[in-house]
Short mmCIF file of C-alpha atoms in Angstrom, two decimals:
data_model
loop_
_atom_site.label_atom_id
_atom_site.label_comp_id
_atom_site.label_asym_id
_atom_site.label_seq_id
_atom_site.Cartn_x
_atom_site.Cartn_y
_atom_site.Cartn_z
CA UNK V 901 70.09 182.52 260.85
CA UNK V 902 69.93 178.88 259.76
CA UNK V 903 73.28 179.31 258.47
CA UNK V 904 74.61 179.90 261.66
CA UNK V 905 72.78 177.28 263.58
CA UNK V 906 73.92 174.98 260.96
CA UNK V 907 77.62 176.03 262.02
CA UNK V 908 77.38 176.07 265.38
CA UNK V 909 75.91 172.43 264.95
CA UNK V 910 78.88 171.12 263.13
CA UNK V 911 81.50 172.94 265.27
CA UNK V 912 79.84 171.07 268.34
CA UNK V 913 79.87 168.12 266.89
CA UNK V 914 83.91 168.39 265.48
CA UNK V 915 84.53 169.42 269.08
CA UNK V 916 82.63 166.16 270.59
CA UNK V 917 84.50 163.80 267.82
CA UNK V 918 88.00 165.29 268.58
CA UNK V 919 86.89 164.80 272.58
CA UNK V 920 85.91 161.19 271.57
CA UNK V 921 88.84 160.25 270.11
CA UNK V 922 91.21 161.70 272.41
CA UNK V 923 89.62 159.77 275.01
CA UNK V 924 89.51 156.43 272.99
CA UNK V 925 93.42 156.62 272.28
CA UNK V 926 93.51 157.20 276.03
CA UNK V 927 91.99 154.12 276.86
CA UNK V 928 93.64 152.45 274.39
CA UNK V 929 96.99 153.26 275.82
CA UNK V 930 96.17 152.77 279.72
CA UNK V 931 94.89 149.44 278.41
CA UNK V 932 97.76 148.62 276.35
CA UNK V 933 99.88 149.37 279.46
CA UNK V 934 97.69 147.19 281.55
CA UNK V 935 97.80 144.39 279.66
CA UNK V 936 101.90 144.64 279.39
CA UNK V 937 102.21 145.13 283.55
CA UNK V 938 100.07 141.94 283.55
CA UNK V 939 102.68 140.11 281.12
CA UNK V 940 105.38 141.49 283.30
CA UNK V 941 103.85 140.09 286.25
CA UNK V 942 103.61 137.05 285.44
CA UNK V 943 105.93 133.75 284.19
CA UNK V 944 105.20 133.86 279.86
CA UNK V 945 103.31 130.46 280.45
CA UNK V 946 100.95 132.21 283.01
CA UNK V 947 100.57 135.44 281.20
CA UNK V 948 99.44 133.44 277.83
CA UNK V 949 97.33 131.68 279.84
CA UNK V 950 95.68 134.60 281.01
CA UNK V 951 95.33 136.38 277.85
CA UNK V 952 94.04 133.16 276.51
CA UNK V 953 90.83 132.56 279.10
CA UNK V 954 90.43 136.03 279.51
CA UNK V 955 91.02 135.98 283.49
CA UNK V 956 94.00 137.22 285.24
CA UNK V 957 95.06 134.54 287.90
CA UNK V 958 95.07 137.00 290.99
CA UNK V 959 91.35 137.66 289.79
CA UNK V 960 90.46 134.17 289.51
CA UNK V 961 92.02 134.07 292.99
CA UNK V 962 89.64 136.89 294.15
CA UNK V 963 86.62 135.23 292.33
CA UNK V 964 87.23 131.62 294.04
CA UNK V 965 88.09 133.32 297.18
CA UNK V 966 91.23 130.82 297.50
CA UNK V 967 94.37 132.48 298.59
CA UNK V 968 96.79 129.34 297.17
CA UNK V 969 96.60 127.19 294.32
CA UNK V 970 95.29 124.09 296.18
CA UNK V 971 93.65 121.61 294.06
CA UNK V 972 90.78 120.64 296.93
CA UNK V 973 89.90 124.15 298.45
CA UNK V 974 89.63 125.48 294.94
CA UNK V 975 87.50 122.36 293.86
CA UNK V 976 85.60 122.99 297.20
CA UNK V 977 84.91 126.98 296.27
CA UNK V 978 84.39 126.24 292.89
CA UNK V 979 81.19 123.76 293.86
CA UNK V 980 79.83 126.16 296.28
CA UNK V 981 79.46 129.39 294.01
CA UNK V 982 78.95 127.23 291.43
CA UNK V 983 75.75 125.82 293.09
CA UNK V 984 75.03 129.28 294.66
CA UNK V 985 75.02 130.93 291.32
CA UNK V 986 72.81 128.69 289.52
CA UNK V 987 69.92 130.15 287.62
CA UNK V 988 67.53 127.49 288.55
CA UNK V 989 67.71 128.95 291.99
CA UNK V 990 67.40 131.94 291.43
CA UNK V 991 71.28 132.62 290.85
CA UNK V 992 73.08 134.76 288.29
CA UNK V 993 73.96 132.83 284.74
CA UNK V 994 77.16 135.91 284.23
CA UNK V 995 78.58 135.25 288.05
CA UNK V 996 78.34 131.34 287.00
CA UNK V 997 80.33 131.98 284.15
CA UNK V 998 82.61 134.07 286.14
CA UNK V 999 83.15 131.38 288.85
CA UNK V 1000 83.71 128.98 285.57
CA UNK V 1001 86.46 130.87 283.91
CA UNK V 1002 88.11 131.38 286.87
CA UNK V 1003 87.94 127.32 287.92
CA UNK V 1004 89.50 127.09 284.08
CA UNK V 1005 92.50 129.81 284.76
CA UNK V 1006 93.18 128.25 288.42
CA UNK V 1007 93.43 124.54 286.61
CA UNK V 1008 94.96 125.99 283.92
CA UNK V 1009 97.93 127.74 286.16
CA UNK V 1010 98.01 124.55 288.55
CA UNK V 1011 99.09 122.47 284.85
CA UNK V 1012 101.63 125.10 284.18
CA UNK V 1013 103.23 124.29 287.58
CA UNK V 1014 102.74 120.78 287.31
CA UNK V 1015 104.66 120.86 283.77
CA UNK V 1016 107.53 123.02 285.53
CA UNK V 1017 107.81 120.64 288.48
CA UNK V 1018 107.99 117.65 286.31
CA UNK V 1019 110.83 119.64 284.05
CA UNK V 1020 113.15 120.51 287.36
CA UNK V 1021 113.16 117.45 288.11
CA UNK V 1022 113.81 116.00 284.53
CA UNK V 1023 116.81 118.27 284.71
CA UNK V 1024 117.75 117.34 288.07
CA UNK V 1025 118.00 113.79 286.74
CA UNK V 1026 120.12 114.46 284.20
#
């Protein structure tokens, strides 16, 4: 009788390991295909950028709650959550870091587009 419990114990356990790993390749692929809809998406400048800090730039959009890539409102949001989020008043340290990341990724996109303005025009020049 041990025998048998034995077996059914290791057929469960095959069966929960193949069910594991079927659903790991899964999210590997939907991931995978994420990540290259995201690259798509987005200029290659902006999509390194975003692999890079870890933030997409519409969700750094969301988490500043800015709808444009305006230096001042973003600078504005950015202060307020920020401040909000603070742990010394009772805020959240991972919502801080959340606002912070996504501060980096908006100043990071608004240099990208700063470095493409300057090049039209360099071109336009010549």
């Amino acid at each position: 009788q041990a025998k048998y419990l034995a077996q059914i114990i290791l057929v469960g356990a095959q069966v929960v390991g193949r069910a594991f790993m079927r659903a790991l390749r899964q999210e590997f692929a939907a991931s995978r295909a994420a990540a290259d809809a995201r690259g798509r998406s987005e200029r290659p400048q902006s999509a390194a950028a975003s692999r890079i800090i870890g933030i997409s730039l519409q969700e750094a959009q969301q988490i500043l709650n800015v709808s444009s890539l305006n230096p001042e409102e973003i600078q504005k949001n950015y202060d307020h959550l920020f401040k909000v989020n603070d742990k010394s008043v009772g805020g959240s340290f991972y919502l801080q870091s959340k606002v912070v990341r996504a501060k980096e990724r908006l100043d990071e996109e608004l240099r990208i587009q700063a470095k493409g303005d300057k090049e039209k025009e360099h071109k336009a020049e010549t």
